[in-house]
Amino acid sequence: MANPHDVVLKDVFFSYTHDPILENVNLTIDHGDFASIVGPNGSGKSTLLKLLLGLLKPDTGEIRIFGKNPEKSRLRIGYMPQYAHLDTKFPVSVMDVVLMGRLGHSFGGRYSEEDRRAAQIALDEIKLADQNKRFFSELSGGQRQRVLIARALCCEPELLLLDEPTTNIDPEVQEALFEILKKLNERMTILLVSHDLGFVSQVVKSVICVNRCVVVHPTSEINGEIIKDIYGGDMCMIRHDHRCSEGGHQYD
Amino acid sequence: MIEFIQALLDPDNEFLRLALSVSLLASISFGIIGTYVVTRRISYLAGAISHCVFGGIGAALYLQKRVGLAWMDPMYGAVISAIIAAIIIGLVSLYAEQREDTVIGALWAVGMAAGLLFIDLTPGYFDITSYLFGDILLISHSDLWLVVCLDIIVVVFSVYFYNTILAVCFDDEFASLRGIHSGAFYIVLLCLTALTVVLLVRVVGIVMVIALLTIPAAVAGQFTKRLWHMMALAVFLCMVFNGAGLAISYTWTLSSGPTIIVVAGLTYMTVLLCTRLFKRAHKKKPVSIR
């Protein structure tokens, strides 16, 4: 039963139509890892995330989360979608949204005092405690994104999946977000999708490059050559202070 | 207005009291379900369901007169066809890969056409205008019971499952990830919408269903920022529109359905215009991003 890996993908193939989106994906994510999924638009990043959540099923191959199939492990995963697919005019308060992370505990969906406390703690953690009385429609893009992170945290997850947490966020807010995520990483595994490589800097321990195939690099390995491979063109790269992953090199 | 109140108090005007109480009671369901329809943006689906109801009414008339099933009231046909339409539309919108609107548009027209063909095949003459444009003054005591039952179902369902439905309407994908059967809730919601639509057909008729379902909620949405506030205000507004529409139509001997819709529509436009002017006058300071 003891499984050291939180996430294991074995020979996974996936396609929406007959064009393959993901081919022969083999991937393991260790407990406590902080990984970023990068790749150009349409490379299958979000698809990979949806496969991990069990919202999509692989054509062939096997996906295990905490040693079980994704649907059975869902309640242990916190997921932050891109807010762009939500209706920003929807009449809900910030607290209403965060509390959604506590659903699934009772049949009718009543919230207990404890649920409210957990929601407040999640808002504290994401530095939005003073905004709990406000409404989702009044918030800025960055605040909405953080509310959705708080909602994911409210699930008390062991694995946090974030889909493009940096879109529409100012650089300085991004910096604050790094710090928050870094702290969260002490108690949970984090996997985020990002198409800006800037995010893959000081905090991320390993980088999962997706472009139909999946290759994992420790952060230290990222250089112009690899970026060219992923994005298929020359790109300007700004070097950050790189750290070596403890996970080491995982592709062969 | 005084004329209308006097008429209500007149013992001979049982039909008018019945019409008023049904329209006021029905407003509870209309407001609550209308809020879901507006926030979930499925008014198009509600429109399709209402036109499919006509198919059911036609089929019921055919079965009653031609096949000889005397118990087959057009109301039964309406309820059955509305539920079937809701389930088909729900499954299409959940599982269709693309072009959901085309499928629903086709269903919309086919439902209507089927109703007309059934009526062609049925001997005798039927005045279909009361189905198309509603006639609240034809409402009977059995309708009153139907309204009360529907109100109870809608209120109990939306109070008990409030948080769950809120989550499903706001972000069904996330709700699924919390172990909720979003799809099942969506279909149930559509079925309740279907039952509400049947009732709306009695009040304002097939053609104008969408208006009375969405306008009260849309107006309420301008003033409220939480779902249940929006529902409460929508219920109240719907009562006002129905009451005022009925009073005006009685006083000036106009058709009740269109009068209700015009009252609602004018209110909506006035509110939109006023909020627009108000916003321009009190332009908000930019919100600081933090």
PDB file of C-alpha atoms in Angstrom, chain A residues 18-188:
ATOM      1  CA  HIS A  18      -8.153  10.988 -33.654  1.00  0.00           C
ATOM      2  CA  ASP A  19      -5.296  13.449 -33.321  1.00  0.00           C
ATOM      3  CA  PRO A  20      -3.353  12.511 -30.237  1.00  0.00           C
ATOM      4  CA  ILE A  21      -3.084  15.197 -27.579  1.00  0.00           C
ATOM      5  CA  LEU A  22      -0.829  13.287 -25.250  1.00  0.00           C
ATOM      6  CA  GLU A  23       1.386  10.416 -26.281  1.00  0.00           C
ATOM      7  CA  ASN A  24       3.074   7.847 -24.133  1.00  0.00           C
ATOM      8  CA  VAL A  25       3.173   9.898 -20.976  1.00  0.00           C
ATOM      9  CA  ASN A  26       5.152   8.475 -18.111  1.00  0.00           C
ATOM     10  CA  LEU A  27       5.338  10.677 -15.102  1.00  0.00           C
ATOM     11  CA  THR A  28       5.773  10.391 -11.373  1.00  0.00           C
ATOM     12  CA  ILE A  29       5.388  13.184  -8.881  1.00  0.00           C
ATOM     13  CA  ASP A  30       6.752  12.623  -5.440  1.00  0.00           C
ATOM     14  CA  HIS A  31       5.124  13.668  -2.245  1.00  0.00           C
ATOM     15  CA  GLY A  32       6.143  17.217  -1.360  1.00  0.00           C
ATOM     16  CA  ASP A  33       7.143  18.148  -4.883  1.00  0.00           C
ATOM     17  CA  PHE A  34       6.415  21.531  -6.386  1.00  0.00           C
ATOM     18  CA  ALA A  35       6.189  21.049 -10.111  1.00  0.00           C
ATOM     19  CA  SER A  36       5.218  23.287 -12.956  1.00  0.00           C
ATOM     20  CA  ILE A  37       3.680  22.021 -16.169  1.00  0.00           C
ATOM     21  CA  VAL A  38       4.856  24.191 -19.045  1.00  0.00           C
ATOM     22  CA  GLY A  39       4.326  24.095 -22.771  1.00  0.00           C
ATOM     23  CA  PRO A  40       2.946  26.145 -25.655  1.00  0.00           C
ATOM     24  CA  ASN A  41      -0.762  26.730 -26.178  1.00  0.00           C
ATOM     25  CA  GLY A  42      -2.598  23.607 -27.210  1.00  0.00           C
ATOM     26  CA  SER A  43       0.186  21.325 -26.053  1.00  0.00           C
ATOM     27  CA  GLY A  44      -2.022  19.385 -23.684  1.00  0.00           C
ATOM     28  CA  LYS A  45      -1.218  21.045 -20.351  1.00  0.00           C
ATOM     29  CA  SER A  46      -4.797  21.515 -19.254  1.00  0.00           C
ATOM     30  CA  THR A  47      -5.678  18.120 -20.649  1.00  0.00           C
ATOM     31  CA  LEU A  48      -3.027  16.598 -18.452  1.00  0.00           C
ATOM     32  CA  LEU A  49      -4.510  18.362 -15.445  1.00  0.00           C
ATOM     33  CA  LYS A  50      -8.004  17.158 -16.313  1.00  0.00           C
ATOM     34  CA  LEU A  51      -6.696  13.608 -16.628  1.00  0.00           C
ATOM     35  CA  LEU A  52      -5.221  13.880 -13.151  1.00  0.00           C
ATOM     36  CA  LEU A  53      -8.566  15.056 -11.809  1.00  0.00           C
ATOM     37  CA  GLY A  54     -10.409  12.214 -13.501  1.00  0.00           C
ATOM     38  CA  LEU A  55     -12.513  14.656 -15.535  1.00  0.00           C
ATOM     39  CA  LEU A  56     -11.116  12.971 -18.625  1.00  0.00           C
ATOM     40  CA  LYS A  57     -10.201   9.339 -19.040  1.00  0.00           C
ATOM     41  CA  PRO A  58      -7.043   8.198 -20.823  1.00  0.00           C
ATOM     42  CA  ASP A  59      -7.461   6.142 -24.011  1.00  0.00           C
ATOM     43  CA  THR A  60      -4.865   3.712 -22.785  1.00  0.00           C
ATOM     44  CA  GLY A  61      -2.494   3.617 -19.865  1.00  0.00           C
ATOM     45  CA  GLU A  62      -2.960   4.053 -16.188  1.00  0.00           C
ATOM     46  CA  ILE A  63      -3.219   7.037 -13.856  1.00  0.00           C
ATOM     47  CA  ARG A  64      -2.833   6.642 -10.116  1.00  0.00           C
ATOM     48  CA  ILE A  65      -3.234   9.393  -7.563  1.00  0.00           C
ATOM     49  CA  PHE A  66      -2.285   8.399  -4.025  1.00  0.00           C
ATOM     50  CA  GLY A  67      -2.238   4.836  -5.327  1.00  0.00           C
ATOM     51  CA  LYS A  68      -5.883   4.899  -6.394  1.00  0.00           C
ATOM     52  CA  ASN A  69      -7.710   5.903  -9.531  1.00  0.00           C
ATOM     53  CA  PRO A  70      -8.234   9.669  -9.833  1.00  0.00           C
ATOM     54  CA  GLU A  71     -11.973   9.644  -9.180  1.00  0.00           C
ATOM     55  CA  LYS A  72     -11.490   7.925  -5.841  1.00  0.00           C
ATOM     56  CA  SER A  73      -8.816  10.394  -4.785  1.00  0.00           C
ATOM     57  CA  ARG A  74     -10.688  13.521  -5.859  1.00  0.00           C
ATOM     58  CA  LEU A  75     -11.595  14.648  -2.374  1.00  0.00           C
ATOM     59  CA  ARG A  76      -7.917  14.781  -1.447  1.00  0.00           C
ATOM     60  CA  ILE A  77      -7.124  17.122  -4.333  1.00  0.00           C
ATOM     61  CA  GLY A  78      -7.583  20.886  -4.276  1.00  0.00           C
ATOM     62  CA  TYR A  79      -8.175  22.318  -7.736  1.00  0.00           C
ATOM     63  CA  MET A  80      -8.038  25.901  -8.899  1.00  0.00           C
ATOM     64  CA  PRO A  81      -9.460  26.404 -12.403  1.00  0.00           C
ATOM     65  CA  GLN A  82      -8.858  29.493 -14.499  1.00  0.00           C
ATOM     66  CA  TYR A  83     -11.489  31.996 -13.474  1.00  0.00           C
ATOM     67  CA  ALA A  84     -12.001  32.958 -17.102  1.00  0.00           C
ATOM     68  CA  HIS A  85     -14.414  30.070 -17.570  1.00  0.00           C
ATOM     69  CA  LEU A  86     -16.573  31.242 -14.675  1.00  0.00           C
ATOM     70  CA  ASP A  87     -19.370  33.767 -14.900  1.00  0.00           C
ATOM     71  CA  THR A  88     -17.914  36.787 -13.134  1.00  0.00           C
ATOM     72  CA  LYS A  89     -21.351  38.351 -12.787  1.00  0.00           C
ATOM     73  CA  PHE A  90     -22.684  35.391 -10.824  1.00  0.00           C
ATOM     74  CA  PRO A  91     -24.282  36.596  -7.582  1.00  0.00           C
ATOM     75  CA  VAL A  92     -22.099  35.053  -4.875  1.00  0.00           C
ATOM     76  CA  SER A  93     -20.108  36.399  -1.982  1.00  0.00           C
ATOM     77  CA  VAL A  94     -16.431  35.583  -1.497  1.00  0.00           C
ATOM     78  CA  MET A  95     -17.351  33.426   1.484  1.00  0.00           C
ATOM     79  CA  ASP A  96     -19.926  31.496  -0.588  1.00  0.00           C
ATOM     80  CA  VAL A  97     -17.257  30.641  -3.139  1.00  0.00           C
ATOM     81  CA  VAL A  98     -14.638  29.572  -0.613  1.00  0.00           C
ATOM     82  CA  LEU A  99     -17.156  27.443   1.265  1.00  0.00           C
ATOM     83  CA  MET A 100     -17.750  25.419  -1.907  1.00  0.00           C
ATOM     84  CA  GLY A 101     -14.481  23.723  -1.041  1.00  0.00           C
ATOM     85  CA  ARG A 102     -16.269  22.138   1.912  1.00  0.00           C
ATOM     86  CA  LEU A 103     -19.032  20.531  -0.125  1.00  0.00           C
ATOM     87  CA  GLY A 104     -19.205  16.786  -0.241  1.00  0.00           C
ATOM     88  CA  HIS A 105     -19.173  16.441   3.541  1.00  0.00           C
ATOM     89  CA  SER A 106     -22.941  16.237   3.951  1.00  0.00           C
ATOM     90  CA  PHE A 107     -25.705  15.131   1.603  1.00  0.00           C
ATOM     91  CA  GLY A 108     -27.655  18.364   1.340  1.00  0.00           C
ATOM     92  CA  GLY A 109     -24.571  20.556   1.444  1.00  0.00           C
ATOM     93  CA  ARG A 110     -25.205  22.303   4.783  1.00  0.00           C
ATOM     94  CA  TYR A 111     -22.135  24.029   6.181  1.00  0.00           C
ATOM     95  CA  SER A 112     -21.128  23.632   9.814  1.00  0.00           C
ATOM     96  CA  GLU A 113     -19.364  26.141  12.043  1.00  0.00           C
ATOM     97  CA  GLU A 114     -16.201  24.194  11.411  1.00  0.00           C
ATOM     98  CA  ASP A 115     -16.614  24.608   7.666  1.00  0.00           C
ATOM     99  CA  ARG A 116     -16.909  28.369   8.126  1.00  0.00           C
ATOM    100  CA  ARG A 117     -13.804  28.404  10.276  1.00  0.00           C
ATOM    101  CA  ALA A 118     -11.885  26.424   7.671  1.00  0.00           C
ATOM    102  CA  ALA A 119     -12.997  28.878   4.993  1.00  0.00           C
ATOM    103  CA  GLN A 120     -11.876  31.826   7.083  1.00  0.00           C
ATOM    104  CA  ILE A 121      -8.485  30.181   7.659  1.00  0.00           C
ATOM    105  CA  ALA A 122      -8.114  29.562   3.932  1.00  0.00           C
ATOM    106  CA  LEU A 123      -8.875  33.229   3.244  1.00  0.00           C
ATOM    107  CA  ASP A 124      -6.360  34.252   5.897  1.00  0.00           C
ATOM    108  CA  GLU A 125      -3.750  32.118   4.288  1.00  0.00           C
ATOM    109  CA  ILE A 126      -4.235  33.724   0.917  1.00  0.00           C
ATOM    110  CA  LYS A 127      -4.296  37.207   2.524  1.00  0.00           C
ATOM    111  CA  LEU A 128      -7.906  37.960   1.695  1.00  0.00           C
ATOM    112  CA  ALA A 129      -9.348  37.683   5.206  1.00  0.00           C
ATOM    113  CA  ASP A 130     -10.667  41.238   5.076  1.00  0.00           C
ATOM    114  CA  GLN A 131     -12.492  40.600   1.808  1.00  0.00           C
ATOM    115  CA  ASN A 132     -14.789  37.822   3.031  1.00  0.00           C
ATOM    116  CA  LYS A 133     -17.896  40.039   2.994  1.00  0.00           C
ATOM    117  CA  ARG A 134     -17.324  41.264  -0.530  1.00  0.00           C
ATOM    118  CA  PHE A 135     -18.803  39.835  -3.687  1.00  0.00           C
ATOM    119  CA  PHE A 136     -17.089  37.843  -6.361  1.00  0.00           C
ATOM    120  CA  SER A 137     -18.297  40.260  -9.040  1.00  0.00           C
ATOM    121  CA  GLU A 138     -16.572  43.236  -7.370  1.00  0.00           C
ATOM    122  CA  LEU A 139     -13.105  41.720  -7.187  1.00  0.00           C
ATOM    123  CA  SER A 140     -10.184  42.306  -9.490  1.00  0.00           C
ATOM    124  CA  GLY A 141      -8.844  39.464 -11.605  1.00  0.00           C
ATOM    125  CA  GLY A 142      -5.996  38.772  -9.218  1.00  0.00           C
ATOM    126  CA  GLN A 143      -8.289  38.709  -6.222  1.00  0.00           C
ATOM    127  CA  ARG A 144     -10.672  36.323  -7.967  1.00  0.00           C
ATOM    128  CA  GLN A 145      -7.799  34.029  -8.739  1.00  0.00           C
ATOM    129  CA  ARG A 146      -6.804  34.063  -5.087  1.00  0.00           C
ATOM    130  CA  VAL A 147     -10.356  33.397  -3.942  1.00  0.00           C
ATOM    131  CA  LEU A 148     -10.290  30.297  -6.112  1.00  0.00           C
ATOM    132  CA  ILE A 149      -7.006  29.259  -4.526  1.00  0.00           C
ATOM    133  CA  ALA A 150      -8.604  29.749  -1.108  1.00  0.00           C
ATOM    134  CA  ARG A 151     -11.491  27.557  -2.239  1.00  0.00           C
ATOM    135  CA  ALA A 152      -9.023  24.849  -3.240  1.00  0.00           C
ATOM    136  CA  LEU A 153      -7.252  25.174   0.132  1.00  0.00           C
ATOM    137  CA  CYS A 154     -10.562  24.942   1.927  1.00  0.00           C
ATOM    138  CA  CYS A 155     -10.737  21.342   0.680  1.00  0.00           C
ATOM    139  CA  GLU A 156      -7.730  20.670   2.946  1.00  0.00           C
ATOM    140  CA  PRO A 157      -5.979  18.961   0.059  1.00  0.00           C
ATOM    141  CA  GLU A 158      -2.844  16.869   0.029  1.00  0.00           C
ATOM    142  CA  LEU A 159      -2.303  17.714  -3.614  1.00  0.00           C
ATOM    143  CA  LEU A 160      -2.926  21.189  -4.979  1.00  0.00           C
ATOM    144  CA  LEU A 161      -3.504  21.605  -8.718  1.00  0.00           C
ATOM    145  CA  LEU A 162      -3.460  25.126 -10.118  1.00  0.00           C
ATOM    146  CA  ASP A 163      -4.389  25.974 -13.694  1.00  0.00           C
ATOM    147  CA  GLU A 164      -2.553  29.121 -14.828  1.00  0.00           C
ATOM    148  CA  PRO A 165      -2.482  30.921 -11.489  1.00  0.00           C
ATOM    149  CA  THR A 166      -0.438  33.773 -12.928  1.00  0.00           C
ATOM    150  CA  THR A 167      -2.647  34.961 -15.780  1.00  0.00           C
ATOM    151  CA  ASN A 168      -3.995  38.465 -15.169  1.00  0.00           C
ATOM    152  CA  ILE A 169      -1.863  38.968 -12.109  1.00  0.00           C
ATOM    153  CA  ASP A 170       0.562  41.859 -11.691  1.00  0.00           C
ATOM    154  CA  PRO A 171       4.227  40.969 -11.225  1.00  0.00           C
ATOM    155  CA  GLU A 172       4.257  42.125  -7.611  1.00  0.00           C
ATOM    156  CA  VAL A 173       1.142  40.143  -6.746  1.00  0.00           C
ATOM    157  CA  GLN A 174       2.777  37.201  -8.500  1.00  0.00           C
ATOM    158  CA  GLU A 175       5.721  37.542  -6.171  1.00  0.00           C
ATOM    159  CA  ALA A 176       3.406  37.433  -3.162  1.00  0.00           C
ATOM    160  CA  LEU A 177       1.688  34.402  -4.631  1.00  0.00           C
ATOM    161  CA  PHE A 178       5.046  32.605  -4.914  1.00  0.00           C
ATOM    162  CA  GLU A 179       5.644  33.175  -1.246  1.00  0.00           C
ATOM    163  CA  ILE A 180       2.219  31.826  -0.316  1.00  0.00           C
ATOM    164  CA  LEU A 181       2.652  28.765  -2.494  1.00  0.00           C
ATOM    165  CA  LYS A 182       6.125  28.152  -1.147  1.00  0.00           C
ATOM    166  CA  LYS A 183       4.725  28.078   2.355  1.00  0.00           C
ATOM    167  CA  LEU A 184       1.869  25.799   1.337  1.00  0.00           C
ATOM    168  CA  ASN A 185       4.350  23.474  -0.276  1.00  0.00           C
ATOM    169  CA  GLU A 186       5.652  22.612   3.189  1.00  0.00           C
ATOM    170  CA  ARG A 187       2.502  20.626   3.788  1.00  0.00           C
ATOM    171  CA  MET A 188       1.223  19.660   0.350  1.00  0.00           C
TER     172      MET A 188
END
